[in-house]
PDB file of C-alpha atoms (C1' of nucleotides) in Angstrom:
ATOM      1  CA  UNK J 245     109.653  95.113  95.553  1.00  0.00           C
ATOM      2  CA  UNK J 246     110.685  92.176  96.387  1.00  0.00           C
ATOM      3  CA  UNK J 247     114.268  91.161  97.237  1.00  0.00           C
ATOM      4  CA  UNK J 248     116.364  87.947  97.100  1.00  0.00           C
ATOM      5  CA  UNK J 249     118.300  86.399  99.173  1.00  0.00           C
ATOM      6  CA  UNK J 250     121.566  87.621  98.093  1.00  0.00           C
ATOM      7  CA  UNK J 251     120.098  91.330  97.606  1.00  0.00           C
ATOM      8  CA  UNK J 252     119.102  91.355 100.886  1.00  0.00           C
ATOM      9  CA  UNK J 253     122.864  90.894 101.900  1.00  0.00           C
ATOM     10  CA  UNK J 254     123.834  93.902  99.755  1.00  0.00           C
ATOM     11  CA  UNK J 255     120.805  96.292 101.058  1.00  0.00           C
ATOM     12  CA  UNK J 256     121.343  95.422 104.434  1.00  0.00           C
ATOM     13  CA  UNK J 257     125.002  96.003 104.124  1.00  0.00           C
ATOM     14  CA  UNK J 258     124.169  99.471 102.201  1.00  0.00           C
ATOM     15  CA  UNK J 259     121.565 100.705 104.824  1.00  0.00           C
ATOM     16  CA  UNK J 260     124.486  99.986 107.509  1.00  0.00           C
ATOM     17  CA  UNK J 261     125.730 103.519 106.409  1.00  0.00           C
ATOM     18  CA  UNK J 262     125.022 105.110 102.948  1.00  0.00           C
ATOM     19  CA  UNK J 263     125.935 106.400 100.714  1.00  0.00           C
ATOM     20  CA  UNK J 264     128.808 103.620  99.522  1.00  0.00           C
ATOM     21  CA  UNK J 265     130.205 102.324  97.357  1.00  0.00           C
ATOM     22  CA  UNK J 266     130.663  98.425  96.093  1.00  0.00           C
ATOM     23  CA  UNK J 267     134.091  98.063  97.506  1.00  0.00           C
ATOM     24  CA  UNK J 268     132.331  99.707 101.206  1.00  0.00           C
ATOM     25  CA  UNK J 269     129.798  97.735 100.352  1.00  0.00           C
ATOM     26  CA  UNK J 270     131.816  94.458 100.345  1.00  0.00           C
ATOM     27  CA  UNK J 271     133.841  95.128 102.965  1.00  0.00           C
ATOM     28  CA  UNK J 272     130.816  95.268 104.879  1.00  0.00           C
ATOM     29  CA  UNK J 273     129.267  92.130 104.137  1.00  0.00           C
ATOM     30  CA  UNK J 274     129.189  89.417 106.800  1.00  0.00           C
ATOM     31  CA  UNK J 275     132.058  87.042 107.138  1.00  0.00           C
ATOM     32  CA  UNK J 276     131.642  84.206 105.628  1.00  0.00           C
ATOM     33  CA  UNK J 277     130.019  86.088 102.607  1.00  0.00           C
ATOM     34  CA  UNK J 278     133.124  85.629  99.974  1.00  0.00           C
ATOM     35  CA  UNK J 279     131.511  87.376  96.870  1.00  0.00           C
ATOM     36  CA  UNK J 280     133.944  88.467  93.853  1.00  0.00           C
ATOM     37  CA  UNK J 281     133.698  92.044  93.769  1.00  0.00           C
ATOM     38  CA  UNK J 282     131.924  91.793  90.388  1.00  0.00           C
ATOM     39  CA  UNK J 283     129.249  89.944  92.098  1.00  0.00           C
ATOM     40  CA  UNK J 284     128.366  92.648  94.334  1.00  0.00           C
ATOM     41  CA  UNK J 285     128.718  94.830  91.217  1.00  0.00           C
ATOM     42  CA  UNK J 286     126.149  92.465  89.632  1.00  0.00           C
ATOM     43  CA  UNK J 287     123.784  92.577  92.800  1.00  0.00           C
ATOM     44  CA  UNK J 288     124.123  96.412  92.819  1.00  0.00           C
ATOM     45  CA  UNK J 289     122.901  96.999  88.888  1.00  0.00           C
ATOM     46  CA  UNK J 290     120.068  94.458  89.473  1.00  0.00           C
ATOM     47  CA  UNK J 291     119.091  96.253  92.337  1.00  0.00           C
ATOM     48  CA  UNK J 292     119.751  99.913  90.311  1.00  0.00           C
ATOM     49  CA  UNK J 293     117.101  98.614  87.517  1.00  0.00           C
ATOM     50  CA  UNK J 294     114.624  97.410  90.112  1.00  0.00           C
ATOM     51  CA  UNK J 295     114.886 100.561  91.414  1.00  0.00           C
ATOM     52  CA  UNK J 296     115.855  99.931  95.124  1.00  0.00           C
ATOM     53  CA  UNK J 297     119.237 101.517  94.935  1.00  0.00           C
ATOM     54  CA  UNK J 298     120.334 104.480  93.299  1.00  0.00           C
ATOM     55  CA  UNK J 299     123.897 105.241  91.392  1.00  0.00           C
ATOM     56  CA  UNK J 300     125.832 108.513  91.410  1.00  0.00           C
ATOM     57  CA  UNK J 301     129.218 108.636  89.815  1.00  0.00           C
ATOM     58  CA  UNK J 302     131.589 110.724  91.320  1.00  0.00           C
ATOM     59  CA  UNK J 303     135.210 110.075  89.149  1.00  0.00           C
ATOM     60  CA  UNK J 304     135.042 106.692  87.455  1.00  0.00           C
ATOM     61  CA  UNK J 305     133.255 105.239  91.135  1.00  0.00           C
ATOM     62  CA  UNK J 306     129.758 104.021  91.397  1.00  0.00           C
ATOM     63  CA  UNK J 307     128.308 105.522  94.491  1.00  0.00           C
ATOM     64  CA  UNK J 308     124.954 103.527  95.977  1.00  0.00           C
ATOM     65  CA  UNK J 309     122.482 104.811  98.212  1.00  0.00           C
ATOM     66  CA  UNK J 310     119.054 103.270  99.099  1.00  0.00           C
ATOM     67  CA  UNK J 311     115.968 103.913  97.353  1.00  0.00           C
ATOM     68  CA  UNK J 312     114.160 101.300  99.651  1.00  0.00           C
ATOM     69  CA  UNK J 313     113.917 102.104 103.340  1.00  0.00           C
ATOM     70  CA  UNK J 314     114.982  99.272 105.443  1.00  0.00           C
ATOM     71  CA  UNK J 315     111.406  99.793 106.964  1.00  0.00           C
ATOM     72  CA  UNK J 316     109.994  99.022 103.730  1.00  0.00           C
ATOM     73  CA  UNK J 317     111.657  96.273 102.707  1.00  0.00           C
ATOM     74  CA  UNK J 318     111.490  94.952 105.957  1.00  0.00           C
ATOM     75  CA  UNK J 319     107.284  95.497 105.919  1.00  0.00           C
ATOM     76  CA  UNK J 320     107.093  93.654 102.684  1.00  0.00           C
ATOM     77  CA  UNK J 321     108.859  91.120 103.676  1.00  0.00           C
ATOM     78  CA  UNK J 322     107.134  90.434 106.605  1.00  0.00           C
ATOM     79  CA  UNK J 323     103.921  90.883 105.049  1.00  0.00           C
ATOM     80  CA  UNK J 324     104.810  88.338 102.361  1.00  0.00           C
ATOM     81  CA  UNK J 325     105.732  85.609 105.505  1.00  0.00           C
ATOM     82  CA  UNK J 326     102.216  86.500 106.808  1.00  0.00           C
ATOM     83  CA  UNK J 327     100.551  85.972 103.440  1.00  0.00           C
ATOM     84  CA  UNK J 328     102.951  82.835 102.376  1.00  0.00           C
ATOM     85  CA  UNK J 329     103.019  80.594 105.547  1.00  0.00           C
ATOM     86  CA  UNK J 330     100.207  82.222 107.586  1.00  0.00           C
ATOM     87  CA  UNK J 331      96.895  82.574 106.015  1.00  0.00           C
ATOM     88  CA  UNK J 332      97.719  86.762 105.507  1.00  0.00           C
ATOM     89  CA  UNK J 333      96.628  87.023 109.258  1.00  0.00           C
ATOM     90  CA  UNK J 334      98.924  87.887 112.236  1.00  0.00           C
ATOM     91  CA  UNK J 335      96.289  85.491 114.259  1.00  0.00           C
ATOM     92  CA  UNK J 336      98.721  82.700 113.197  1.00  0.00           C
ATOM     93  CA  UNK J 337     101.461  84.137 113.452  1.00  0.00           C
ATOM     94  CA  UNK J 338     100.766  84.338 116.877  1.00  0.00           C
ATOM     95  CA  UNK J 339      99.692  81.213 117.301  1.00  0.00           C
ATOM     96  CA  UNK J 340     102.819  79.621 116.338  1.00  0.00           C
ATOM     97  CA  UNK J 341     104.868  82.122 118.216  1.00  0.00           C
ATOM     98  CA  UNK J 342     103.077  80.992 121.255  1.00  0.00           C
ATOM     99  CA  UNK J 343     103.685  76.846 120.253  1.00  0.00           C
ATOM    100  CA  UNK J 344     107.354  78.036 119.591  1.00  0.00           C
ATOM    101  CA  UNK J 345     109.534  76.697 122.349  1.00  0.00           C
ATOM    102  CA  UNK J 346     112.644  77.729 120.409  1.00  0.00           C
ATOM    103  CA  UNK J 347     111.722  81.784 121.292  1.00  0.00           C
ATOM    104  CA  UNK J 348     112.317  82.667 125.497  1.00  0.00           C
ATOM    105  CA  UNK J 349     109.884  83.396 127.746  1.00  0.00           C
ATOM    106  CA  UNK J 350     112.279  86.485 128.110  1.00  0.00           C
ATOM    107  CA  UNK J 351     112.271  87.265 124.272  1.00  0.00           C
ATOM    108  CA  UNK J 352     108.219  86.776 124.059  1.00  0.00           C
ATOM    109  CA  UNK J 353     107.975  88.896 127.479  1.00  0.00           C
ATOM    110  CA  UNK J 354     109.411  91.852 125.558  1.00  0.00           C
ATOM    111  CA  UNK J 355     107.472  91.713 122.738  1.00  0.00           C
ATOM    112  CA  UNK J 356     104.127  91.541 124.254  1.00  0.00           C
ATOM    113  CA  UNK J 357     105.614  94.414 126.398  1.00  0.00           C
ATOM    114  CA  UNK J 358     106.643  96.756 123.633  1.00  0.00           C
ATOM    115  CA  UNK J 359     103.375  95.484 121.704  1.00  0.00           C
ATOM    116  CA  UNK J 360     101.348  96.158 124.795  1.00  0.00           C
ATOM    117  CA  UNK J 361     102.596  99.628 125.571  1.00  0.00           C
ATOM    118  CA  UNK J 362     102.017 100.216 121.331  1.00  0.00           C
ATOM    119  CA  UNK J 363      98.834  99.240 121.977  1.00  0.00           C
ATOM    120  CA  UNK J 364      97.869 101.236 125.138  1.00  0.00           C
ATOM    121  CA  UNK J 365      99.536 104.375 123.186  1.00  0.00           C
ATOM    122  CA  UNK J 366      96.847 104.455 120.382  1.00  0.00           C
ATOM    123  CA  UNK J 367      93.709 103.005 122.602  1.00  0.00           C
ATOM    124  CA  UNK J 368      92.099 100.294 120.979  1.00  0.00           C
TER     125      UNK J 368
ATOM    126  CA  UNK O 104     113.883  72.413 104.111  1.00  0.00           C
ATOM    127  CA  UNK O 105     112.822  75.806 102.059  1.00  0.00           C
ATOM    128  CA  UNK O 106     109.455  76.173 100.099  1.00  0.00           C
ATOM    129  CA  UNK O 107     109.401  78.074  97.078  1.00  0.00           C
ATOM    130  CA  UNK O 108     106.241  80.036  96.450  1.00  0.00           C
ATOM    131  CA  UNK O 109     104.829  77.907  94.503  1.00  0.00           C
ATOM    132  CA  UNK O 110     105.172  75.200  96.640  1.00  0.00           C
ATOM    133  CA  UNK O 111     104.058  77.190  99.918  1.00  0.00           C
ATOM    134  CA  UNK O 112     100.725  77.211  98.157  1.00  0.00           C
ATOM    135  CA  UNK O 113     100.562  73.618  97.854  1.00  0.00           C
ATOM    136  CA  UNK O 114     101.673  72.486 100.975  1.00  0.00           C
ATOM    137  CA  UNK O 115      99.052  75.186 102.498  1.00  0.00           C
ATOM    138  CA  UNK O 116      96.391  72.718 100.657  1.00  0.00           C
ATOM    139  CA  UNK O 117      97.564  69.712 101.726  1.00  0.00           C
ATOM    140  CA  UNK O 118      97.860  70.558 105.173  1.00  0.00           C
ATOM    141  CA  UNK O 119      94.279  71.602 105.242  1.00  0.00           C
ATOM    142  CA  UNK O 120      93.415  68.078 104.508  1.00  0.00           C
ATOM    143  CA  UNK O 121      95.797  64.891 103.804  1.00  0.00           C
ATOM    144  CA  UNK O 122      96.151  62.534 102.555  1.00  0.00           C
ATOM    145  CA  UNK O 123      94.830  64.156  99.571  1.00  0.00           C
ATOM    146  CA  UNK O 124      95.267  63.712  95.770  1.00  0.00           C
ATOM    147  CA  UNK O 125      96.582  65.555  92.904  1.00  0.00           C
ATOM    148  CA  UNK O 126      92.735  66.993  92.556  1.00  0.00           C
ATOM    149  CA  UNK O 127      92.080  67.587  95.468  1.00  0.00           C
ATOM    150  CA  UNK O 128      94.534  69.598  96.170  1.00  0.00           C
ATOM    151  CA  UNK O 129      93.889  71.372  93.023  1.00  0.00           C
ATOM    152  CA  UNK O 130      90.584  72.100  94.315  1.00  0.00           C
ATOM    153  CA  UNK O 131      91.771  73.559  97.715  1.00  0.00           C
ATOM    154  CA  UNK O 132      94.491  76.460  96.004  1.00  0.00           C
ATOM    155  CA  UNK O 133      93.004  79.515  97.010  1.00  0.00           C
ATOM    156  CA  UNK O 134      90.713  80.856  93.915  1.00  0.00           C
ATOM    157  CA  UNK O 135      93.042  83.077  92.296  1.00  0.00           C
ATOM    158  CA  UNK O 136      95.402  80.465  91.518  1.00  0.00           C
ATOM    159  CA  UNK O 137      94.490  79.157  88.702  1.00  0.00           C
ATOM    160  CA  UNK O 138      96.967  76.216  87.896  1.00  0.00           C
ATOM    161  CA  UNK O 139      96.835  73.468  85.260  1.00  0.00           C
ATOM    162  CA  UNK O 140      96.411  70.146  86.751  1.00  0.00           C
ATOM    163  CA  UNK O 141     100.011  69.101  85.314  1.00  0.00           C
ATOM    164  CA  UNK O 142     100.959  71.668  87.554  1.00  0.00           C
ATOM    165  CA  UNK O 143     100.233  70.280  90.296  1.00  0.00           C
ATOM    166  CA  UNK O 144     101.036  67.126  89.828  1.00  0.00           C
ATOM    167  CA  UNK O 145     104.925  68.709  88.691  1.00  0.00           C
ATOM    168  CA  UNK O 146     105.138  70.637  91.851  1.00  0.00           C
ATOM    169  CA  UNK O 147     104.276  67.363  93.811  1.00  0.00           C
ATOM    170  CA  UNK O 148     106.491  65.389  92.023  1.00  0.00           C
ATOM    171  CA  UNK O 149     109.555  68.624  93.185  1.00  0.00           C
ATOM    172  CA  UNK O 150     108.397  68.106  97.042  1.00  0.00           C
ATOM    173  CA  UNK O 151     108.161  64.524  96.896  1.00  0.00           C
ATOM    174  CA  UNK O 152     112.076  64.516  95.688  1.00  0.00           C
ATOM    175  CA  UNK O 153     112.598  67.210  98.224  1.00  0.00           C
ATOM    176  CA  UNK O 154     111.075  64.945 100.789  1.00  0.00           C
ATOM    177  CA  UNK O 155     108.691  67.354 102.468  1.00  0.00           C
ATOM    178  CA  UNK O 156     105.776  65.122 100.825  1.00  0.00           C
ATOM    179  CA  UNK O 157     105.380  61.605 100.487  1.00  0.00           C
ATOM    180  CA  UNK O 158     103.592  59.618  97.792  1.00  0.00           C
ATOM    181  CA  UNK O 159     101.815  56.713  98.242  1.00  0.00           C
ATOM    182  CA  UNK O 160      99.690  55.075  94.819  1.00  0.00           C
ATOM    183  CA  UNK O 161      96.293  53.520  95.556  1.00  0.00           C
ATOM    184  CA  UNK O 162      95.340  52.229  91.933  1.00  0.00           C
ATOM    185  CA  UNK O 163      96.486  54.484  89.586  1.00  0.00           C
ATOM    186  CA  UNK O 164      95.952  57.275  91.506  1.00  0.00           C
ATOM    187  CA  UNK O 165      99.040  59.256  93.668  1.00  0.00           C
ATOM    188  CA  UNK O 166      97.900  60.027  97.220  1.00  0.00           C
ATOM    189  CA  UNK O 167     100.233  62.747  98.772  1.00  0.00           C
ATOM    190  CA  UNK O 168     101.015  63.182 102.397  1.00  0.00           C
ATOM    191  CA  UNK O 169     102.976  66.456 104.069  1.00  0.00           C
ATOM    192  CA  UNK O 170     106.355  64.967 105.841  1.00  0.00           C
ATOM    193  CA  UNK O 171     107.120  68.462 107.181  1.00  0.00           C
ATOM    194  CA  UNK O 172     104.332  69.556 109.389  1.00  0.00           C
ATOM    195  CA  UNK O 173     103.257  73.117 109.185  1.00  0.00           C
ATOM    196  CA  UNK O 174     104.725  74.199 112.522  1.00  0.00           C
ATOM    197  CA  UNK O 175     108.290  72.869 111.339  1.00  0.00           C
ATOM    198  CA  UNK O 176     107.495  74.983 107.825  1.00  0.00           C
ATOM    199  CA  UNK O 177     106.895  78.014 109.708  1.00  0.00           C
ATOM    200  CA  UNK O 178     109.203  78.342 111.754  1.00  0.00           C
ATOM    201  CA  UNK O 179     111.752  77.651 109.091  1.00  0.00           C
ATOM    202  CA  UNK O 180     110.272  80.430 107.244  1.00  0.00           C
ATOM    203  CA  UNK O 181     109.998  82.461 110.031  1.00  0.00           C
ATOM    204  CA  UNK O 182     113.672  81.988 111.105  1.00  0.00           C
ATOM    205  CA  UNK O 183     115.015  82.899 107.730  1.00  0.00           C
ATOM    206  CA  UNK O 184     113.164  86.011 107.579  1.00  0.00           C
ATOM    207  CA  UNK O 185     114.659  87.143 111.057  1.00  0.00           C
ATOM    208  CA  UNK O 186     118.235  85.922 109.598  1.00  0.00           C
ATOM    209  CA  UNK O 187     117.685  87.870 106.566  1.00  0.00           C
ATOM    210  CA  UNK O 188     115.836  90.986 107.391  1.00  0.00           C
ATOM    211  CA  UNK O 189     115.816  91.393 111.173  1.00  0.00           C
ATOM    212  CA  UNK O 190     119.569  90.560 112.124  1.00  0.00           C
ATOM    213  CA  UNK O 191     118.647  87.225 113.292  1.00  0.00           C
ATOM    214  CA  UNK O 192     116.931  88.600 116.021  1.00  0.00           C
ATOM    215  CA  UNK O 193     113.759  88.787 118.108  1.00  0.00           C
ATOM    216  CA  UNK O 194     115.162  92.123 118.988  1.00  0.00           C
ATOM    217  CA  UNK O 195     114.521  94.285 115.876  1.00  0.00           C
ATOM    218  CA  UNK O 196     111.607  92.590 115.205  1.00  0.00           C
ATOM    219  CA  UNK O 197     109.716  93.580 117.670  1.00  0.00           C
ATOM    220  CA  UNK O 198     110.937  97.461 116.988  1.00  0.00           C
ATOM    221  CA  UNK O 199     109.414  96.848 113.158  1.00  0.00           C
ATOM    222  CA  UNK O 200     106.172  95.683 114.685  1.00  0.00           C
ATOM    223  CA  UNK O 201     106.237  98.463 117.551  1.00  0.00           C
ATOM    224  CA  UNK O 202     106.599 101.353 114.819  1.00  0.00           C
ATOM    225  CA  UNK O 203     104.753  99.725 111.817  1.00  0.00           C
ATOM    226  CA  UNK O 204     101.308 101.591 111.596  1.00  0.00           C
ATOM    227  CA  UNK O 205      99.853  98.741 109.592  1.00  0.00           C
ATOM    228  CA  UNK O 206      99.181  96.234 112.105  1.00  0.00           C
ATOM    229  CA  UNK O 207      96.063  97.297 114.470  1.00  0.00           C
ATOM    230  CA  UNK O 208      96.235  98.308 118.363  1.00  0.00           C
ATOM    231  CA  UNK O 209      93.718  95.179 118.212  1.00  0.00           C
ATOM    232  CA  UNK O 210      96.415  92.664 116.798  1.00  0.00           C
ATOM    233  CA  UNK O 211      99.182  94.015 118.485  1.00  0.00           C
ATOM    234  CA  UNK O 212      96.954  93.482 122.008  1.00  0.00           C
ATOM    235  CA  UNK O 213      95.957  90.059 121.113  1.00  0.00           C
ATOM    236  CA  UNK O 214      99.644  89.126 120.082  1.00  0.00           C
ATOM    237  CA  UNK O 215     100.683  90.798 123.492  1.00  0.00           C
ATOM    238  CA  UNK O 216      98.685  89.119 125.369  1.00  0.00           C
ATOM    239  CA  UNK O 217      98.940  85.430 124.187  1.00  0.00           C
ATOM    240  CA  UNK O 218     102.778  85.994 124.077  1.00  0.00           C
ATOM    241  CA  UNK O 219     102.450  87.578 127.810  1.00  0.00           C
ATOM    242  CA  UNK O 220     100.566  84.451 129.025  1.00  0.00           C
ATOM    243  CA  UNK O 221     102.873  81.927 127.438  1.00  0.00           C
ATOM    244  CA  UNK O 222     105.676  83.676 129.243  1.00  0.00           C
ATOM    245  CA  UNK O 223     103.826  83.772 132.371  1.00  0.00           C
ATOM    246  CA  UNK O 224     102.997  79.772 132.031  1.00  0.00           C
ATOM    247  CA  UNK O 225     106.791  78.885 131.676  1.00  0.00           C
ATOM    248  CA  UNK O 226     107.949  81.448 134.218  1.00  0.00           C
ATOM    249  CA  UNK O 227     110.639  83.691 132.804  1.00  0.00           C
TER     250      UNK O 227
ATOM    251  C1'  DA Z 222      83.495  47.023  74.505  1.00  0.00           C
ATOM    252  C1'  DA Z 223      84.136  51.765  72.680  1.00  0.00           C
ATOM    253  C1'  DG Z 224      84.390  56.452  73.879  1.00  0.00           C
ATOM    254  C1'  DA Z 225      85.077  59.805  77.407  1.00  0.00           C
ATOM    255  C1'  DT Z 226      87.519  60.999  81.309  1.00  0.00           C
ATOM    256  C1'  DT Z 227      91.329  61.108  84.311  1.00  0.00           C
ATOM    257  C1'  DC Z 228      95.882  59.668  85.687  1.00  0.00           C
ATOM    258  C1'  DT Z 229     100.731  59.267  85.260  1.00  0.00           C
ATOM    259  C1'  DA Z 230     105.399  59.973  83.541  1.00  0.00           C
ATOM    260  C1'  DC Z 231     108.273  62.768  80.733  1.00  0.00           C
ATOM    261  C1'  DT Z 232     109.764  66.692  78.450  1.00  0.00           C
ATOM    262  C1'  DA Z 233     110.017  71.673  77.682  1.00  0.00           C
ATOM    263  C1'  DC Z 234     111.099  76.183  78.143  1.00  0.00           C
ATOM    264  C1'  DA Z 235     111.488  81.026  79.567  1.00  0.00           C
ATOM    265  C1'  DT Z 236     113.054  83.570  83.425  1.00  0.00           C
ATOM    266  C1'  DC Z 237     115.299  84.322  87.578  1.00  0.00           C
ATOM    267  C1'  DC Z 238     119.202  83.809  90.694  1.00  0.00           C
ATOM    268  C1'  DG Z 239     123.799  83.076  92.367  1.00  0.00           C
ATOM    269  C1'  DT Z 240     128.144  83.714  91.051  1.00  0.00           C
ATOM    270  C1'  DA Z 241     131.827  85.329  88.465  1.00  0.00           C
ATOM    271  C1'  DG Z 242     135.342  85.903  84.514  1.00  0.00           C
ATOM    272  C1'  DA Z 243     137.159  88.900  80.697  1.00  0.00           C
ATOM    273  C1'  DA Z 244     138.526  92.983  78.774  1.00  0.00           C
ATOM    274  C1'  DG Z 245     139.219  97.597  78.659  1.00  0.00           C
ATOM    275  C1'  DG Z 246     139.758 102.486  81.066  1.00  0.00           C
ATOM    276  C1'  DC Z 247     141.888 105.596  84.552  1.00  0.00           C
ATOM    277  C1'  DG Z 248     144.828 107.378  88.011  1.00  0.00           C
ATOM    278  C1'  DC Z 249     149.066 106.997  90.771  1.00  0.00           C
ATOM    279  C1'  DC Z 250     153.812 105.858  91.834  1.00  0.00           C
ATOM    280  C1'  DA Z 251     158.530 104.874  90.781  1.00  0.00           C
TER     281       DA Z 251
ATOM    282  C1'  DT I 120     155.846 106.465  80.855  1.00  0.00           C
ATOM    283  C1'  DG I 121     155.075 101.853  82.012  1.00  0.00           C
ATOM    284  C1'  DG I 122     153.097  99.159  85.436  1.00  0.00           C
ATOM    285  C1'  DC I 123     149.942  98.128  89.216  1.00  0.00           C
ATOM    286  C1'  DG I 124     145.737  98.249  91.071  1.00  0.00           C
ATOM    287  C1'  DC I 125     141.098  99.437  91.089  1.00  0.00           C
ATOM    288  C1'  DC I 126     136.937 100.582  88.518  1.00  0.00           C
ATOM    289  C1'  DT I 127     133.561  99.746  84.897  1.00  0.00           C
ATOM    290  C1'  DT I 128     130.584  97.238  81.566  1.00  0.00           C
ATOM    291  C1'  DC I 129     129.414  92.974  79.308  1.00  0.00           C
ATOM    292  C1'  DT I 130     128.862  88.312  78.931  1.00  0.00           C
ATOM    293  C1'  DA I 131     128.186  83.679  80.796  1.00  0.00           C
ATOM    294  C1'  DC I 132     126.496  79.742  82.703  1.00  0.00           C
ATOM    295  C1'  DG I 133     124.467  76.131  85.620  1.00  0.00           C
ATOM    296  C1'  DG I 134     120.745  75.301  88.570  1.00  0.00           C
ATOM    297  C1'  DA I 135     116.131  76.657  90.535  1.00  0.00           C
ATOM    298  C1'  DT I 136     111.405  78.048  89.566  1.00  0.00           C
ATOM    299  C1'  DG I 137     106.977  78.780  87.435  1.00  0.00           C
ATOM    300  C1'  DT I 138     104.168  76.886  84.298  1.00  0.00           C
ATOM    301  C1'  DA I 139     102.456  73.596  81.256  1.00  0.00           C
ATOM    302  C1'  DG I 140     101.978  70.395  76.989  1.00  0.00           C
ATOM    303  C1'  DT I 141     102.055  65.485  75.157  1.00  0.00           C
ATOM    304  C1'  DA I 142     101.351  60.812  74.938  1.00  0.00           C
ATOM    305  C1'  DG I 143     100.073  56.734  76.613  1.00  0.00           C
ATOM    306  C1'  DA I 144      97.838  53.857  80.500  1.00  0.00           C
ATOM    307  C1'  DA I 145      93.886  53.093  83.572  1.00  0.00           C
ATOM    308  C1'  DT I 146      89.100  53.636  84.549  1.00  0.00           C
ATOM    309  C1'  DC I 147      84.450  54.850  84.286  1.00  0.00           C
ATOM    310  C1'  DT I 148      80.163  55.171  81.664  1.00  0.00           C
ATOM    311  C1'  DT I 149      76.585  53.749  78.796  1.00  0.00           C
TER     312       DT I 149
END
DNA sequence: AAGATTCTACTACATCCGTAGAAGGCGCCA
DNA sequence: TGGCGCCTTCTACGGATGTAGTAGAATCTT
């Protein structure tokens, strides 16, 4: 399941709070995304037939609700980065992140904190 | 400067080794990938125009050269996949990797612990 | 030097993606 | 009951992407 760039916008809008509908949806999308409200429609069918969204009618109204867990999406994602741009192993990934100057020593403090106390949790 | 799949794969090859040719990068895709030599030489052509390759002819033959080094690559990648499914931030990233099962105590320690001495080396 | 091999440049084409307009249906308010 | 406003479904369309074929030029091979 893999999402696009403008169907991330929607998801992550619809995972904000759930179920909505495309006018919630909309309203909830970041300023400085102008979409016609048909595009969001659009977005929300494609996403309907690729099965990461469901649709309930209630009246006339469309009513969405996530089929995809942000956890997923967010996994695959990731996982796709990893295999794309580094070699499918998190080795390089943390490579880089140590070369990165543009992360904080602060930022890359809390992540080997919360990593290391992950770690510690399941021993090994 | 965003790769398309496609091109990710051919980048990955030339970085490997460059200058390089048409072939040889051929010969480098992982197995699996199984792309006609026109193929190649069309998705060159694409990064060349998009300026993350350069082309240089020695005979007949087109020797290619990466313009955008992997490190700049990656962490374009990397920062559109925090903009797009992590809120931009370090932040929930590092609460995906904390509750996501699929990454090893192992990686999560060695990740820890070369982000933990990077922090340490620049002091806060 | 002729045939085989390998390059290059160009063209092609289906699909996906971003983005939205058009047209028709339904409920609400004056 | 006639608009007004919002909803829906369908259609569209240009540009990006994946993938490759063709034809002709250059080069190697015997």
């Amino acid at each position: 399941m893999k999402l696009t760039e403008a169907e991330w916008q929607i998801m992550n809008a619809l995972w904000q709070k759930h179920p909505a509908t495309a006018r919630e949806v909309m309203d909830r999308l970041p300023a400085g995304v102008n979409w016609a409200y048909t595009t969001i429609k659009t977005l929300l069918t494609r996403l309907v037939e690729k099965k990461a969204v469901t649709e309930a009618k209630h009246a006339n109204t469309s009513v969405y609700e996530p089929l995809v867990s942000q956890q997923k999406a967010r996994l695959n994602a990731f996982r796709s980065l990893l295999d794309q741009a580094f070699d499918g192993a998190i080795g390089p990934l943390v490579h880089f992140l140590a070369e990165e100057k543009q992360f904080t020593a602060k930022e890359k403090k809390e992540l080997a904190r919360i990593l290391e106390s992950e770690a510690e949790d399941k021993g090994e």
